[in-house]
Tab-separated table of N, CA and C in Angstrom:
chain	number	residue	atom	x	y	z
A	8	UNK	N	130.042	97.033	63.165
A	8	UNK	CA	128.859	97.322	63.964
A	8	UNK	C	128.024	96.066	64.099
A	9	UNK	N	127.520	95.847	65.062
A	9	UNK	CA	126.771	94.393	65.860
A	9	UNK	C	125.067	95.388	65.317
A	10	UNK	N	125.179	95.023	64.022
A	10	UNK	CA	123.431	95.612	63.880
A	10	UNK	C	122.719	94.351	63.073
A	11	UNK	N	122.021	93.666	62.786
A	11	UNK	CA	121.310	92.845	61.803
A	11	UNK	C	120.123	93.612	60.796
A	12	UNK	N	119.914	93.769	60.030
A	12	UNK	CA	118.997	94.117	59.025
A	12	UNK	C	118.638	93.092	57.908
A	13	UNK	N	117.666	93.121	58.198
A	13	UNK	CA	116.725	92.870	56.921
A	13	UNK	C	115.511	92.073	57.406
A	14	UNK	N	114.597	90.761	57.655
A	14	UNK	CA	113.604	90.259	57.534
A	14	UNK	C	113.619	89.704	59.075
A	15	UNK	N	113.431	90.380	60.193
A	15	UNK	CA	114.186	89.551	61.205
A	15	UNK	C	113.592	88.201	61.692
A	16	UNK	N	113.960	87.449	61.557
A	16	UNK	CA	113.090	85.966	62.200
A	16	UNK	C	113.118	85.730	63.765
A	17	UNK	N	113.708	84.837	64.087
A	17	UNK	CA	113.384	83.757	65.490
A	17	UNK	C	114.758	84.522	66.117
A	18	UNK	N	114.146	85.494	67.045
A	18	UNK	CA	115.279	86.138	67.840
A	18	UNK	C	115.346	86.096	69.182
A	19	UNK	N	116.521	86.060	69.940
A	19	UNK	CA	116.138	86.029	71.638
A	19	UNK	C	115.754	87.308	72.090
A	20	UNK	N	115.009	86.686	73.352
A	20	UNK	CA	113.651	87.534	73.558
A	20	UNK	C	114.430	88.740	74.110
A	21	UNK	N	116.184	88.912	74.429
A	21	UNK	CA	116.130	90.222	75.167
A	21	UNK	C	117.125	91.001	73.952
A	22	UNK	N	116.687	90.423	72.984
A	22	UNK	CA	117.144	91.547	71.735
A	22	UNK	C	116.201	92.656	71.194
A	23	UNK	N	117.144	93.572	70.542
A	23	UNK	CA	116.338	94.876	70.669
A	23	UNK	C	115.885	95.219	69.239
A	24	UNK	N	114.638	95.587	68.705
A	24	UNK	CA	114.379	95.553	67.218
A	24	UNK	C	113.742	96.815	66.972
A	25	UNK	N	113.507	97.608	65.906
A	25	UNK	CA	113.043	98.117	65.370
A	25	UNK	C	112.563	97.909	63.916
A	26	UNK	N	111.155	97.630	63.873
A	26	UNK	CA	110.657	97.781	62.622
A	26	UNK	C	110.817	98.692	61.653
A	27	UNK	N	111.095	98.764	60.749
A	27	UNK	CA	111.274	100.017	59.704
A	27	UNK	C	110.162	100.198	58.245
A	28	UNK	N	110.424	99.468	57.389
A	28	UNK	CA	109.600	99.776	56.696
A	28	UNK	C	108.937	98.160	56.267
A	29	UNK	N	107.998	98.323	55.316
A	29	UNK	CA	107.162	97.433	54.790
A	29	UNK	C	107.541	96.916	53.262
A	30	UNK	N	107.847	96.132	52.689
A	30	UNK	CA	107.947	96.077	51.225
A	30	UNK	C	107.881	94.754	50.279
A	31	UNK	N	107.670	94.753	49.262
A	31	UNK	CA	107.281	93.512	48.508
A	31	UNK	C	109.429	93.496	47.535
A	32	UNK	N	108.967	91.915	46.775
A	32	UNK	CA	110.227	91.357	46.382
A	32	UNK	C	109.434	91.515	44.910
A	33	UNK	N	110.924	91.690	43.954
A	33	UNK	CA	110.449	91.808	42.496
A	33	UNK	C	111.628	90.570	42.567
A	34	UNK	N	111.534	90.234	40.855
A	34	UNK	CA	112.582	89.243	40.407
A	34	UNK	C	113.474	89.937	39.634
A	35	UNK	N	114.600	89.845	40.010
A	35	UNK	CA	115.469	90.144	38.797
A	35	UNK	C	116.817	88.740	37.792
A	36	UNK	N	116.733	89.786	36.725
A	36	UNK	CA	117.688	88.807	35.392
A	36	UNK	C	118.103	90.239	34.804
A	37	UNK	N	118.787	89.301	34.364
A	37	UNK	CA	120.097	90.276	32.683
A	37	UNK	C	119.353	90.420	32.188
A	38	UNK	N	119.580	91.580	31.658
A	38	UNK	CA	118.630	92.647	31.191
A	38	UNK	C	117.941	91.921	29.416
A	39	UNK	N	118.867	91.066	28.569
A	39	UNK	CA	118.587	90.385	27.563
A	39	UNK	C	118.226	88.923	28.228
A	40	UNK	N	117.796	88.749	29.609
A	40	UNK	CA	117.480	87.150	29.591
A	40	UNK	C	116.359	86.910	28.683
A	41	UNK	N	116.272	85.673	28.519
A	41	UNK	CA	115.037	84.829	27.285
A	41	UNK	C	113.420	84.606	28.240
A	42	UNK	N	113.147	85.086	29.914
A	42	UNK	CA	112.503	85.515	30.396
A	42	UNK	C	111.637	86.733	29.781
A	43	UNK	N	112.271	87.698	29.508
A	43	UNK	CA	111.636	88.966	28.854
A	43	UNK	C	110.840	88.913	27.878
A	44	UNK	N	111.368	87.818	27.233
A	44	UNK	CA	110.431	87.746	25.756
A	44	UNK	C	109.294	87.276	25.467
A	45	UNK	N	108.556	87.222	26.182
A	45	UNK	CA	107.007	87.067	26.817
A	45	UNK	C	106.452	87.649	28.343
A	46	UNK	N	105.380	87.631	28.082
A	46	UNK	CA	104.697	87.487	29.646
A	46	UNK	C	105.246	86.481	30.793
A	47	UNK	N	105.602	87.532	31.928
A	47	UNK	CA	105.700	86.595	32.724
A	47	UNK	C	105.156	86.272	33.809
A	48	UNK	N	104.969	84.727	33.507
A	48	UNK	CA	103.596	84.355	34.536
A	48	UNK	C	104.441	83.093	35.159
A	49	UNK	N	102.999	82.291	36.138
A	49	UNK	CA	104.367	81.746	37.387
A	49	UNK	C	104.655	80.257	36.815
A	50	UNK	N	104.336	80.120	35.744
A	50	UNK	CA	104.520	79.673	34.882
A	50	UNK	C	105.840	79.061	34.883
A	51	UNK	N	106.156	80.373	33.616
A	51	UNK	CA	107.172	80.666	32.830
A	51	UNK	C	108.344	80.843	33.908
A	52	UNK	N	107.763	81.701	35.233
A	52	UNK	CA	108.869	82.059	35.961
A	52	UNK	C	109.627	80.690	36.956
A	53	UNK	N	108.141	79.736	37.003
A	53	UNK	CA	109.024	78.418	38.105
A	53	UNK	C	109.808	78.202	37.061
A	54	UNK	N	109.444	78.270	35.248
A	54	UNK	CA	110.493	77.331	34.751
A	54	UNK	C	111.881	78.103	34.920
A	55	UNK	N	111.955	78.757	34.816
A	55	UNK	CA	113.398	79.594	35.033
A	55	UNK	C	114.354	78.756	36.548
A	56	UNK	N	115.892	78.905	35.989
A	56	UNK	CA	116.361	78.378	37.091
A	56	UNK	C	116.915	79.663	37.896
A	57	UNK	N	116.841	79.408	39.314
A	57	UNK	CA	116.689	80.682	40.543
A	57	UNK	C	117.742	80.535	41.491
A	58	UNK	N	118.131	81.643	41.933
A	58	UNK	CA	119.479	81.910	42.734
A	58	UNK	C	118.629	81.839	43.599
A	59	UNK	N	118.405	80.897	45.041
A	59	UNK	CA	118.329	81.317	46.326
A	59	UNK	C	119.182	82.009	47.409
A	60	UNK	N	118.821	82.773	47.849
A	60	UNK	CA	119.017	83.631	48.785
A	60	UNK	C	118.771	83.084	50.515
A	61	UNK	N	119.671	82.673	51.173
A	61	UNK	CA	120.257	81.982	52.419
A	61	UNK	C	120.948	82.510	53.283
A	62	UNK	N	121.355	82.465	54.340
A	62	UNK	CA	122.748	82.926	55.323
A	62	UNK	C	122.665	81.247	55.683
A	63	UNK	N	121.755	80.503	55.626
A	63	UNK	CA	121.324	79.144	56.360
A	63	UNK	C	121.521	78.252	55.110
A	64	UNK	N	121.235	78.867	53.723
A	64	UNK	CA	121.722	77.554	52.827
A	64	UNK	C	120.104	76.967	52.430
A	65	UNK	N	119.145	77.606	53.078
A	65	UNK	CA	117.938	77.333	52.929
A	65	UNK	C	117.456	77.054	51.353
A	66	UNK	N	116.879	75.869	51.041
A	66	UNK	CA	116.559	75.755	49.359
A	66	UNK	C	115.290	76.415	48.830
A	67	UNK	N	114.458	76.379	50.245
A	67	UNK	CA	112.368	76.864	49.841
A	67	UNK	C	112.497	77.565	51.272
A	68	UNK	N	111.482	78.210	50.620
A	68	UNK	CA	110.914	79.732	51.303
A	68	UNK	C	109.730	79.984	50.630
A	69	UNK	N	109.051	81.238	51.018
A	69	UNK	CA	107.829	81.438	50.806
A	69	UNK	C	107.600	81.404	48.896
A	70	UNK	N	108.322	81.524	48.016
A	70	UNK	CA	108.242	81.554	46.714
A	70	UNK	C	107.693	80.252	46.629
A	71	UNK	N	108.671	79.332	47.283
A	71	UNK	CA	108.300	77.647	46.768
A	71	UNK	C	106.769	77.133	47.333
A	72	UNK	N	106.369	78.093	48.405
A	72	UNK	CA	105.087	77.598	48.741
A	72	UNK	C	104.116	78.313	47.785
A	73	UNK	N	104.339	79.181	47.583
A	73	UNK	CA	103.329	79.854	46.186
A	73	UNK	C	103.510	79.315	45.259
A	74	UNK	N	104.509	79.022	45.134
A	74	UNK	CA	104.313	77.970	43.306
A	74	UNK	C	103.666	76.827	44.048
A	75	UNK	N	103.813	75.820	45.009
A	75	UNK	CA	103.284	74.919	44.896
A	75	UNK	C	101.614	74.928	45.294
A	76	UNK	N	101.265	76.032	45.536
A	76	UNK	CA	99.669	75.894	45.883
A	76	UNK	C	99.109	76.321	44.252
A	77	UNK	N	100.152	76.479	43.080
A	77	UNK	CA	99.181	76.537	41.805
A	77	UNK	C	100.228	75.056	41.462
A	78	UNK	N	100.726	74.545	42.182
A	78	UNK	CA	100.829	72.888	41.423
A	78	UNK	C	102.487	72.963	40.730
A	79	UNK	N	102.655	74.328	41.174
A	79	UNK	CA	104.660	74.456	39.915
A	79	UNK	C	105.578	74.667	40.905
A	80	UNK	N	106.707	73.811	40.769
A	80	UNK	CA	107.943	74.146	41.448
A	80	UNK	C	109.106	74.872	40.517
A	81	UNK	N	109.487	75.165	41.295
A	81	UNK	CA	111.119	76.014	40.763
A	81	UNK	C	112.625	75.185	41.157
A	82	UNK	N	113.457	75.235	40.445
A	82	UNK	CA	114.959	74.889	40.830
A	82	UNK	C	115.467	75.928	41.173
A	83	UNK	N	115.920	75.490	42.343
A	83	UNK	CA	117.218	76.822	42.577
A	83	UNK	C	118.348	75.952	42.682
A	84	UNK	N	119.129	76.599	41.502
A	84	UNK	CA	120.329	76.086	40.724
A	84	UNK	C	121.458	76.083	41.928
A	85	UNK	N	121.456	77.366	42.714
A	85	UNK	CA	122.467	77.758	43.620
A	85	UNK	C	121.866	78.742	45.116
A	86	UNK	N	122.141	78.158	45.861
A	86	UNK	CA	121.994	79.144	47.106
A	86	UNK	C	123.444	80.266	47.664
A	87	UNK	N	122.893	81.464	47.830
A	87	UNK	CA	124.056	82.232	47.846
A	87	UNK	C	123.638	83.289	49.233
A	88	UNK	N	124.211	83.654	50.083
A	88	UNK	CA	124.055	84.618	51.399
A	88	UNK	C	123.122	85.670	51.102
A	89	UNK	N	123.181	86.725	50.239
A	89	UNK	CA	123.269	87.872	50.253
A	89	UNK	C	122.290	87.917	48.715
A	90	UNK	N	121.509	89.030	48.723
A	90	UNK	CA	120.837	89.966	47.336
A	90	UNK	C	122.020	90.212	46.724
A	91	UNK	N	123.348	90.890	47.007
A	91	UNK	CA	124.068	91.569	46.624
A	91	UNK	C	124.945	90.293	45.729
A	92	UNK	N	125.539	89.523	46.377
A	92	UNK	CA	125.801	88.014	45.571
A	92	UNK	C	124.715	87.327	44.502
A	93	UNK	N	123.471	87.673	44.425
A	93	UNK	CA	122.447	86.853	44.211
A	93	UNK	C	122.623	87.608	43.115
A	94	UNK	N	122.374	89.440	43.027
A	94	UNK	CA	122.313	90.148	41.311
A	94	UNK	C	123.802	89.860	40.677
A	95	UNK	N	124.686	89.564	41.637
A	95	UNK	CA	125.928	89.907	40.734
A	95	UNK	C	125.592	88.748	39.795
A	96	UNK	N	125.541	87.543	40.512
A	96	UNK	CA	125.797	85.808	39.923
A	96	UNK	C	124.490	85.737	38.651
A	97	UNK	N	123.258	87.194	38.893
A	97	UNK	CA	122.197	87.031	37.766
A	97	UNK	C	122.845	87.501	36.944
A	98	UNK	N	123.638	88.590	36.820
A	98	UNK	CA	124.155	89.510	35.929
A	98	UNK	C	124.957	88.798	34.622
A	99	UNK	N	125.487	87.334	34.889
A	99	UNK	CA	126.288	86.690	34.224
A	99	UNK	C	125.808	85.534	33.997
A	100	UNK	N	124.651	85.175	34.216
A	100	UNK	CA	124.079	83.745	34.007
A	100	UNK	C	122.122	84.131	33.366
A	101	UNK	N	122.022	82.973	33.213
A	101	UNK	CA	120.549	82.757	32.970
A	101	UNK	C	119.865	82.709	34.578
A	102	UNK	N	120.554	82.414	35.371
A	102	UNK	CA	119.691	82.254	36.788
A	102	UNK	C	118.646	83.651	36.968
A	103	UNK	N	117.845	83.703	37.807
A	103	UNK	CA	116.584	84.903	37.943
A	103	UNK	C	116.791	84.397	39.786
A	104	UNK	N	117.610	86.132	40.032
A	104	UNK	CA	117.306	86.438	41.388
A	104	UNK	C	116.328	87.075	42.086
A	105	UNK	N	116.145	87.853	43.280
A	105	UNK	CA	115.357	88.419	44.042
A	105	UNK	C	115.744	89.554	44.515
A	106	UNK	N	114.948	90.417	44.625
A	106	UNK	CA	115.318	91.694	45.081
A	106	UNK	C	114.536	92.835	45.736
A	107	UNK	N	114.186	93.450	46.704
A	107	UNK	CA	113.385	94.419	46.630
A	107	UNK	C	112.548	95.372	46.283
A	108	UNK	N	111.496	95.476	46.152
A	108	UNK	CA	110.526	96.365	44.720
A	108	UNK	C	111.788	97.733	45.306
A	109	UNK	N	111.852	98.577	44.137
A	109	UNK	CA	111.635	99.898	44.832
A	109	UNK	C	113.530	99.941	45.082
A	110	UNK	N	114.239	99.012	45.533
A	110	UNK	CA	115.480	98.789	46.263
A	110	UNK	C	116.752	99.259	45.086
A	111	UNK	N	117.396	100.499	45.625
A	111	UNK	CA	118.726	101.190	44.827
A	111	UNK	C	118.461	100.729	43.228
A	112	UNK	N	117.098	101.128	42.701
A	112	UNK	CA	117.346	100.776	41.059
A	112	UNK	C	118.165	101.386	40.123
A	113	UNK	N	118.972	102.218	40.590
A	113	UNK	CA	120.357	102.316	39.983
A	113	UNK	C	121.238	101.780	40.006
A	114	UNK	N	121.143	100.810	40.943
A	114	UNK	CA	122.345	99.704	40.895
A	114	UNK	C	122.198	98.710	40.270
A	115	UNK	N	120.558	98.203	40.461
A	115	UNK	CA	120.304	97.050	39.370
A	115	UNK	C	120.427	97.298	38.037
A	116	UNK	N	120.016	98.764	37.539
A	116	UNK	CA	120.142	99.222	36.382
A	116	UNK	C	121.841	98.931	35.939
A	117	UNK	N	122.454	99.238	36.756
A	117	UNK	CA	124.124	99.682	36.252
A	117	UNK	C	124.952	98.040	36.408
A	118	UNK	N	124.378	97.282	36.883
A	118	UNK	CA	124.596	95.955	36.521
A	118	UNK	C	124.090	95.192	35.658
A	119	UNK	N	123.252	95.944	35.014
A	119	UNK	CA	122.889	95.206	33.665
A	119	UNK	C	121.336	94.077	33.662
A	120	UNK	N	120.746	94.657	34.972
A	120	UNK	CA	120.141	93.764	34.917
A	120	UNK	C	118.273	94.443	34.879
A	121	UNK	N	117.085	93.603	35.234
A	121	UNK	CA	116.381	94.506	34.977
A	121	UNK	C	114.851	94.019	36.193
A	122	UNK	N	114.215	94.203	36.335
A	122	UNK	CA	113.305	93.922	37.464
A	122	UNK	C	111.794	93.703	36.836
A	123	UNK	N	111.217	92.372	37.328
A	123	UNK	CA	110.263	92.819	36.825
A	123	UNK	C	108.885	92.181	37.927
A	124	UNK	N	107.702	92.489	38.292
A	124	UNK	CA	106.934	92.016	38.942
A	124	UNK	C	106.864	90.393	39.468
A	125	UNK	N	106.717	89.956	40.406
A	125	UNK	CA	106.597	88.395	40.553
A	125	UNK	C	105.618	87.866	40.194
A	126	UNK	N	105.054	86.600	39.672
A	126	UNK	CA	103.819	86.626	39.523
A	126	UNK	C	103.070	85.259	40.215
A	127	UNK	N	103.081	85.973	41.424
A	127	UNK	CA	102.526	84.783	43.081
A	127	UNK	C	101.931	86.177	43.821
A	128	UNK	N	101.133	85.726	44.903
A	128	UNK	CA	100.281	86.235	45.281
A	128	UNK	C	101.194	86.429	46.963
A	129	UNK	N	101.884	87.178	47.218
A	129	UNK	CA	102.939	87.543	48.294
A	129	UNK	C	102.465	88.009	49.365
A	130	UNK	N	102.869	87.814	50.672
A	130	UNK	CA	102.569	88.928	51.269
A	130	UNK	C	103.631	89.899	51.398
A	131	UNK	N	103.766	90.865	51.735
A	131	UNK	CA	104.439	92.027	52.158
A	131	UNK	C	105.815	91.646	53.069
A	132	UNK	N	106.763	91.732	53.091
A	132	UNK	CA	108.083	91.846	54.092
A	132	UNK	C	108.579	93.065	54.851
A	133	UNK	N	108.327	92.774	56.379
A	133	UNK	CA	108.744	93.460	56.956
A	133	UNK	C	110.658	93.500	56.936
A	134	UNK	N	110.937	94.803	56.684
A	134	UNK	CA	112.096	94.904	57.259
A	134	UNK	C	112.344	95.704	58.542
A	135	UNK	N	113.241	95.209	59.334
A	135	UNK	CA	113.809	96.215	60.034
A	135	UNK	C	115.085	95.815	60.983
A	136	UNK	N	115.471	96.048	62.198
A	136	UNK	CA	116.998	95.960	62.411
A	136	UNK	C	116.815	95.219	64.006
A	137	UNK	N	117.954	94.909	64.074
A	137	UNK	CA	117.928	94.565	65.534
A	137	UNK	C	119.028	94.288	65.971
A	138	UNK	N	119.828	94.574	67.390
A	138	UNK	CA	121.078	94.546	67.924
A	138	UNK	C	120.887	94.304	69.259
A	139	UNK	N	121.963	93.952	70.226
A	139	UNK	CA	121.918	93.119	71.611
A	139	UNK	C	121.890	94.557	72.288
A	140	UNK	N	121.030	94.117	73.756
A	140	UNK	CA	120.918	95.388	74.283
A	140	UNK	C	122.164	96.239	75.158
A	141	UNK	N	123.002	95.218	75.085
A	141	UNK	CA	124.915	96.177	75.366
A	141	UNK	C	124.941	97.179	74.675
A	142	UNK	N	124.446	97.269	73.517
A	142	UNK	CA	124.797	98.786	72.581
A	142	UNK	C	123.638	99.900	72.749
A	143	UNK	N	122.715	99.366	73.342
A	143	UNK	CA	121.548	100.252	72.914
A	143	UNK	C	121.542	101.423	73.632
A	144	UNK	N	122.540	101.936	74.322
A	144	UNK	CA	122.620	103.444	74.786
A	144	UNK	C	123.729	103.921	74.371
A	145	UNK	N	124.869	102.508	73.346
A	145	UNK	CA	125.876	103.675	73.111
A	145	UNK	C	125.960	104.506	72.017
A	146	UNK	N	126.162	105.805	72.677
A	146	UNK	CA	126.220	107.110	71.898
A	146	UNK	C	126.273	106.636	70.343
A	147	UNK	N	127.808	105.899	69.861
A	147	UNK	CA	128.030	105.823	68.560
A	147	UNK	C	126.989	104.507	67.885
A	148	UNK	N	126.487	103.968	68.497
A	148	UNK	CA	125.725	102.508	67.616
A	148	UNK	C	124.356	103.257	67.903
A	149	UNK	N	123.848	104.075	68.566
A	149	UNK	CA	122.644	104.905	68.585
A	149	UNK	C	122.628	105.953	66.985
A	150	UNK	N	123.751	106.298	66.805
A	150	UNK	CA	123.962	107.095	65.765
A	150	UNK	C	123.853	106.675	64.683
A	151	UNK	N	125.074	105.254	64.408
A	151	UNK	CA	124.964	104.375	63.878
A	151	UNK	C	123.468	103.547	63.042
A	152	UNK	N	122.703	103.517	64.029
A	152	UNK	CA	121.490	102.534	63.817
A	152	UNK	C	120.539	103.641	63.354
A	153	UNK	N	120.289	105.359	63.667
A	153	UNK	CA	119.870	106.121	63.445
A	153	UNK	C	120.044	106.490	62.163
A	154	UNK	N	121.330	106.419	61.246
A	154	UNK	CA	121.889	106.600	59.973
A	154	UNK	C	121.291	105.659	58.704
A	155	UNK	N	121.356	104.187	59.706
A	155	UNK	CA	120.941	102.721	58.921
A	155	UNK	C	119.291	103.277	58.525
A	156	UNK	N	118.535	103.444	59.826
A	156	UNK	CA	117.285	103.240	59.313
A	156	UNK	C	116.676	104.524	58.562
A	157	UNK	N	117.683	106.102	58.360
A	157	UNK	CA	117.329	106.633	57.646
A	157	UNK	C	117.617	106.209	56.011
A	158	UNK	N	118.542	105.909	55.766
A	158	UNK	CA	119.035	105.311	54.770
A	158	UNK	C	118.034	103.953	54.179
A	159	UNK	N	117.682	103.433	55.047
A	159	UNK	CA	116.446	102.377	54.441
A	159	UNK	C	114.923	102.820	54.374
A	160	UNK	N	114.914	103.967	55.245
A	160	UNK	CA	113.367	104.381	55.200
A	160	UNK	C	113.161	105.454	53.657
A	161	UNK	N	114.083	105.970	53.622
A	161	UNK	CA	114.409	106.902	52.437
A	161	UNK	C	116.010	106.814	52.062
A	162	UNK	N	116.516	106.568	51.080
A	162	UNK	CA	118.021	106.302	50.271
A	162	UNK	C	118.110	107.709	49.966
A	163	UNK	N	117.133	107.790	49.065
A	163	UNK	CA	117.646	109.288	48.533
A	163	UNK	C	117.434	110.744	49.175
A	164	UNK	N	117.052	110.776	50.681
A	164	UNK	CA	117.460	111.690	51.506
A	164	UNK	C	118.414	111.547	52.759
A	165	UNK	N	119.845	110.573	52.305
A	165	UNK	CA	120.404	110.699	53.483
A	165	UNK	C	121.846	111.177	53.086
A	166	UNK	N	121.769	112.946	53.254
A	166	UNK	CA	122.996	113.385	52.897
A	166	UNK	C	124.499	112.590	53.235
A	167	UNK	N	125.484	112.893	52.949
A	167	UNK	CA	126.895	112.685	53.355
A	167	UNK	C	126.892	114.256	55.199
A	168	UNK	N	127.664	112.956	55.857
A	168	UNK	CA	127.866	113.796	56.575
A	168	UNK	C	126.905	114.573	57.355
A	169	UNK	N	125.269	114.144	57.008
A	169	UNK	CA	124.437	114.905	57.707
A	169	UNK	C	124.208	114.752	59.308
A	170	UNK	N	123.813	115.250	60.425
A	170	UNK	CA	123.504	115.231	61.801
A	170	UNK	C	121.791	114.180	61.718
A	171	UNK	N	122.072	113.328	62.827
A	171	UNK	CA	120.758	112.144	62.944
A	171	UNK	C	119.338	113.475	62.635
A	172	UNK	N	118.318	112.963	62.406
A	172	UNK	CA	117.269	113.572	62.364
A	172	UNK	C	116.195	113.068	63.007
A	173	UNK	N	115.546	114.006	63.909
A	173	UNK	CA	114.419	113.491	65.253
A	173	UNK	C	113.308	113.380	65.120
């Protein structure tokens, strides 16, 4: 499916978007990282080394500008595509990834890992979706995109097999 999700940036102007929901980023580590064992402040957290999160390979993003307006930078040890690459590679290292407040915490749980507040002054991330306007009347990517954004607006009400909801 030709759908994009997640933070949408710099798109051409005859693409088609829908906003979905609103949400903040927590940090995550292994559930025994040496992070836990104090307060964590942005401190403690630039010192930590950090999985960035890219499709572009990008090193700084809005984290690196919040540490640097209190004077602290961060290393990011490794840049990797995807959240989903980013918890696995935390799960087995000292690195401290990123993740969604709120986002499938049963999965972070069942990987061993654990979430905890950021401590920078954030704004909010829009998510939502967007696809070229060739699809936008067809029947199945209407359905399709209808499924996606129930599933992100609420996870835990989108039966198996259920009919779109209006």
């Amino acid at each position: 499916m030709d759908v994009e999700l997640g933070v949408l940036g710099h798109l051409d102007p005859e693409i088609r978007t829908r906003q979905l929901t609103r949400t903040t980023m927590v940090g995550v580590a292994r559930r025994d990282h040496p992070l836990f064992d104090g307060r964590i402040d942005a401190r403690r957290f630039a010192a930590t080394d950090h999985i960035g999160i890219s499709r572009l390979g990008k090193r700084l993003g809005p984290i690196d500008s919040a540490l640097a307006e209190l004077g602290l930078r961060r290393r990011t040890a490794v840049v990797v595509p995807s959240h989903t690459s980013a918890m696995l590679l935390a799960r087995d290292t000292d690195l401290v990834a990123l993740c969604l407040a709120d986002w499938l915490p049963e999965t972070v749980s069942a990987l061993g890992l654990r979430a905890f507040p950021l401590p920078l002054d954030l704004p909010p991330l829009d998510l939502g979706m967007a696809w070229h306007p060739r699809n936008a009347n067809d029947p199945g990517h209407r359905w399709f995109r209808d499924r996606l954004a129930a599933a992100v607006l609420d996870p835990s009400d989108t039966p198996r097999g259920s009919t779109t909801r209006h």
